[in-house]
JSON list of C-alpha atoms in Angstrom, two decimals:
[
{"chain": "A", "resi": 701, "resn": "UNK", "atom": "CA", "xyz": [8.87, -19.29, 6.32]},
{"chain": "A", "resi": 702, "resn": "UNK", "atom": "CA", "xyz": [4.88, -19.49, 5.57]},
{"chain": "A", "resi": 703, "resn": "UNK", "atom": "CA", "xyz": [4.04, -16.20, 7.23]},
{"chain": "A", "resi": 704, "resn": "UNK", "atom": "CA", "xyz": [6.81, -14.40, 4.92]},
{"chain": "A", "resi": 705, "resn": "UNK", "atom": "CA", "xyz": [5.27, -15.70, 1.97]},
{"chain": "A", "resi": 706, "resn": "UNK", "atom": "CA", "xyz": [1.62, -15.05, 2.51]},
{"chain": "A", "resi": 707, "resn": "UNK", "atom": "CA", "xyz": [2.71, -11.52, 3.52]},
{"chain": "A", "resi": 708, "resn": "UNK", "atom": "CA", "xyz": [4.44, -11.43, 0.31]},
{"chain": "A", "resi": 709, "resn": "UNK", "atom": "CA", "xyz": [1.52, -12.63, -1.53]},
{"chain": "A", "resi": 710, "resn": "UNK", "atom": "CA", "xyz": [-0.76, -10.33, 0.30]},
{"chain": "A", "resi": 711, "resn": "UNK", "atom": "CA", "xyz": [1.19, -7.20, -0.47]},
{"chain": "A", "resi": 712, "resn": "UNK", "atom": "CA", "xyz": [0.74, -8.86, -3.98]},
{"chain": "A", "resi": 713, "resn": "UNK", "atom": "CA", "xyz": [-2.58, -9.08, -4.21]},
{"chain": "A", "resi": 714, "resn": "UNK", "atom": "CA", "xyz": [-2.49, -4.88, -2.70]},
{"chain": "A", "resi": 715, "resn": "UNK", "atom": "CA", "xyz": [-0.38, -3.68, -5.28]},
{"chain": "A", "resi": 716, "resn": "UNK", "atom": "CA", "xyz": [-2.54, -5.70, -8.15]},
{"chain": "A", "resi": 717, "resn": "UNK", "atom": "CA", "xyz": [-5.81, -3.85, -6.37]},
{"chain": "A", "resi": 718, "resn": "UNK", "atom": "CA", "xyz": [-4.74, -0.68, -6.35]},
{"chain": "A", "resi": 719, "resn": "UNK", "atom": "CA", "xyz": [-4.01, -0.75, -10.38]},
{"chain": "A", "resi": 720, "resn": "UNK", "atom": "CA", "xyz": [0.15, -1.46, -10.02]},
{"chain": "A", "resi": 721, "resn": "UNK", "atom": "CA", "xyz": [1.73, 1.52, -10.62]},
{"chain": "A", "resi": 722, "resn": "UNK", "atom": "CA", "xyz": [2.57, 4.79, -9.09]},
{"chain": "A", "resi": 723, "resn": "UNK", "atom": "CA", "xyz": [-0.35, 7.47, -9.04]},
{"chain": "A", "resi": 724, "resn": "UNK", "atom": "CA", "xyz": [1.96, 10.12, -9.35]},
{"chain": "A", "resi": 725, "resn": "UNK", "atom": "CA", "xyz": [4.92, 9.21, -12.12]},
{"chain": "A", "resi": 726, "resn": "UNK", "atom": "CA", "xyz": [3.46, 6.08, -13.48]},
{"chain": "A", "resi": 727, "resn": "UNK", "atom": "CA", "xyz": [6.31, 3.74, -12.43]},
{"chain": "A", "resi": 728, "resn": "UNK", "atom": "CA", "xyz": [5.92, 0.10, -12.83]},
{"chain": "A", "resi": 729, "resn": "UNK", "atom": "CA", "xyz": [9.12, -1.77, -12.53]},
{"chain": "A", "resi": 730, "resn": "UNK", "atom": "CA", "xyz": [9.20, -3.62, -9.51]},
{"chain": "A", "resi": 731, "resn": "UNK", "atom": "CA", "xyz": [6.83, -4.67, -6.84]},
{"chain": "A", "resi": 732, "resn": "UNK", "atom": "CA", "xyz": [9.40, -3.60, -3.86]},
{"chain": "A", "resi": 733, "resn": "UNK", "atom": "CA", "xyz": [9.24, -0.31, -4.96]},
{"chain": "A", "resi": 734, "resn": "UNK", "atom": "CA", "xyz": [5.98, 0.97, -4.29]},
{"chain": "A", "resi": 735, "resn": "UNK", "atom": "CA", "xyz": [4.46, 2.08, -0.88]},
{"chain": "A", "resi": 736, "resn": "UNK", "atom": "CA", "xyz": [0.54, 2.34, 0.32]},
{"chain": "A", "resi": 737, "resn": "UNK", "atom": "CA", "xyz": [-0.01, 5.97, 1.07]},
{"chain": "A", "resi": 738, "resn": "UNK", "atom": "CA", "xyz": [-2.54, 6.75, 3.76]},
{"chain": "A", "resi": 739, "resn": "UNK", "atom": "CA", "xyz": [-4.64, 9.80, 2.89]},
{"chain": "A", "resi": 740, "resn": "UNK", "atom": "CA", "xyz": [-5.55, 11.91, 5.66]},
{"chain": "A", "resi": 741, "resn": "UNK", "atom": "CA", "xyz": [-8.76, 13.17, 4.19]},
{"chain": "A", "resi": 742, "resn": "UNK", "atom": "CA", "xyz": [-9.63, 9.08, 4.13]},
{"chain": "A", "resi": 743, "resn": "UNK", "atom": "CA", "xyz": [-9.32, 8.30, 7.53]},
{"chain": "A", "resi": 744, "resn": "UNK", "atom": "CA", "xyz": [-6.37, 6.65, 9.83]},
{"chain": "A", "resi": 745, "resn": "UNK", "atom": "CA", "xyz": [-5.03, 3.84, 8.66]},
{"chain": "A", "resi": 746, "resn": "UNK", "atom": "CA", "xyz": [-5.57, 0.43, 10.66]},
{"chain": "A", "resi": 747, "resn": "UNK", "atom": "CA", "xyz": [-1.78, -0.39, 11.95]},
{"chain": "A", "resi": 748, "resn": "UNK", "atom": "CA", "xyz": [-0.65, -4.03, 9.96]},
{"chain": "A", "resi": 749, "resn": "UNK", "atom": "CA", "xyz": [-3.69, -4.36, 7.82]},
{"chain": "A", "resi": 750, "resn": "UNK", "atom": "CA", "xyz": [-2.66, -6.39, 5.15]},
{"chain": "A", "resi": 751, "resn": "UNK", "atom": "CA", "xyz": [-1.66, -9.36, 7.57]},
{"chain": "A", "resi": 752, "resn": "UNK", "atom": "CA", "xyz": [-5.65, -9.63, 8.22]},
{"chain": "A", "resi": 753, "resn": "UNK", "atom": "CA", "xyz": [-7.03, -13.10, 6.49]},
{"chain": "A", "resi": 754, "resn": "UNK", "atom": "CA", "xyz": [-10.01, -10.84, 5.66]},
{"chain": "A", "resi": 755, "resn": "UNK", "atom": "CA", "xyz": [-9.73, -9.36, 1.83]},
{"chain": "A", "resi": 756, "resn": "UNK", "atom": "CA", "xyz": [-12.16, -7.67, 2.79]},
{"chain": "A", "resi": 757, "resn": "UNK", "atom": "CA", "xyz": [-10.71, -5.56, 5.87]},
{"chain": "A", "resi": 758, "resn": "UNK", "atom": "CA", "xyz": [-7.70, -5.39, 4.03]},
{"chain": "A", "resi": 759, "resn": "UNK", "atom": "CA", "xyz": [-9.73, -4.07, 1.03]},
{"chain": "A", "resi": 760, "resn": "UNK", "atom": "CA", "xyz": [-11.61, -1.81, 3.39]},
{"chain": "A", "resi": 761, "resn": "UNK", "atom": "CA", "xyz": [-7.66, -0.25, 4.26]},
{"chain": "A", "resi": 762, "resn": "UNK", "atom": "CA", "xyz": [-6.55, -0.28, 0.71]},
{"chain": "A", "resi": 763, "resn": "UNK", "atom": "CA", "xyz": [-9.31, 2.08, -0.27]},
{"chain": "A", "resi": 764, "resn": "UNK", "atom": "CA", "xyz": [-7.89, 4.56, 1.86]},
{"chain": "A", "resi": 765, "resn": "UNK", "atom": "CA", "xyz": [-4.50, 4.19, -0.18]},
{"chain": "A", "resi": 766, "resn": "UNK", "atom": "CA", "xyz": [-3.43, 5.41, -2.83]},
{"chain": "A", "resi": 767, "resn": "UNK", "atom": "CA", "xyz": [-0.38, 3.37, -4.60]},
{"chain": "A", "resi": 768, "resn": "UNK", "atom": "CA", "xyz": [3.03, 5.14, -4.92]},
{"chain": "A", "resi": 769, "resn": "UNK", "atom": "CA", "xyz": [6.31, 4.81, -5.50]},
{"chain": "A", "resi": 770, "resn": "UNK", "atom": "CA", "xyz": [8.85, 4.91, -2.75]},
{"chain": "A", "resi": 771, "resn": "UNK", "atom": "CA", "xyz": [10.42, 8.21, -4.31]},
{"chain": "A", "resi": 772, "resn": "UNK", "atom": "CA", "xyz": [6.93, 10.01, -4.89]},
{"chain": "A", "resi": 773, "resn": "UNK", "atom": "CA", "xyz": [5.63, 9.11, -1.64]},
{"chain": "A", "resi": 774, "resn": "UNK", "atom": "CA", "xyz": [8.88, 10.36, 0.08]},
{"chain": "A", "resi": 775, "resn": "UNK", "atom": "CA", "xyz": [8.31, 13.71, -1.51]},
{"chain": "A", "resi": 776, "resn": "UNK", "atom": "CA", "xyz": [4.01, 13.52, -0.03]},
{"chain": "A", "resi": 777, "resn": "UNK", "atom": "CA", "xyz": [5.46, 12.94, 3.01]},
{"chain": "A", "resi": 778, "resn": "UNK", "atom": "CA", "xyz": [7.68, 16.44, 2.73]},
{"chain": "A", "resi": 779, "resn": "UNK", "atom": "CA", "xyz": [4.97, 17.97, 1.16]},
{"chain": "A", "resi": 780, "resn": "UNK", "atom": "CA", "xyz": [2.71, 17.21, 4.39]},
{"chain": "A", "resi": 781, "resn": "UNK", "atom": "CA", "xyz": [5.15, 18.44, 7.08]},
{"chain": "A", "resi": 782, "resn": "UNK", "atom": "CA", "xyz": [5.55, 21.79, 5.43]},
{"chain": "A", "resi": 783, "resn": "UNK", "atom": "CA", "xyz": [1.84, 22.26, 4.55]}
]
């Protein structure tokens, strides 16, 4: 299905923008394994951003991420509820 594959390819183009690999353990392996974390000190995140046409909205979004692992940002996401 198109929409599938331009999501795809836009979740591509993220992970290539935000420099590929995991801020916090430098993994690399594969592209499902990484998830955008939303920094609270950056502002709330715009809900389904990267299914704008717009780079540069979903640029805008991006810069509010920072790139992690699905492991690492688990353990944020811990580290946030007890903080």
């Amino acid at each position: 299905d198109r929409a599938k594959l331009q999501s795809r390819f836009r979740r591509y183009d993220s992970i290539v923008y935000l420099g590929s690999v995991c801020v916090d353990c430098g993994y690399k392996e594969h592209l499902d394994g990484f998830e955008f974390d939303h920094l609270p000190e950056r502002g709330r995140p715009m809900r389904h951003a990267l299914v704008h046409t717009d780079w540069e909205i979903v640029k805008s979004e991006l810069d509010k991420c920072e790139l992690v692992c699905a492991n690492c940002h688990n353990i944020r996401t811990a580290a946030r509820r007890v903080a």
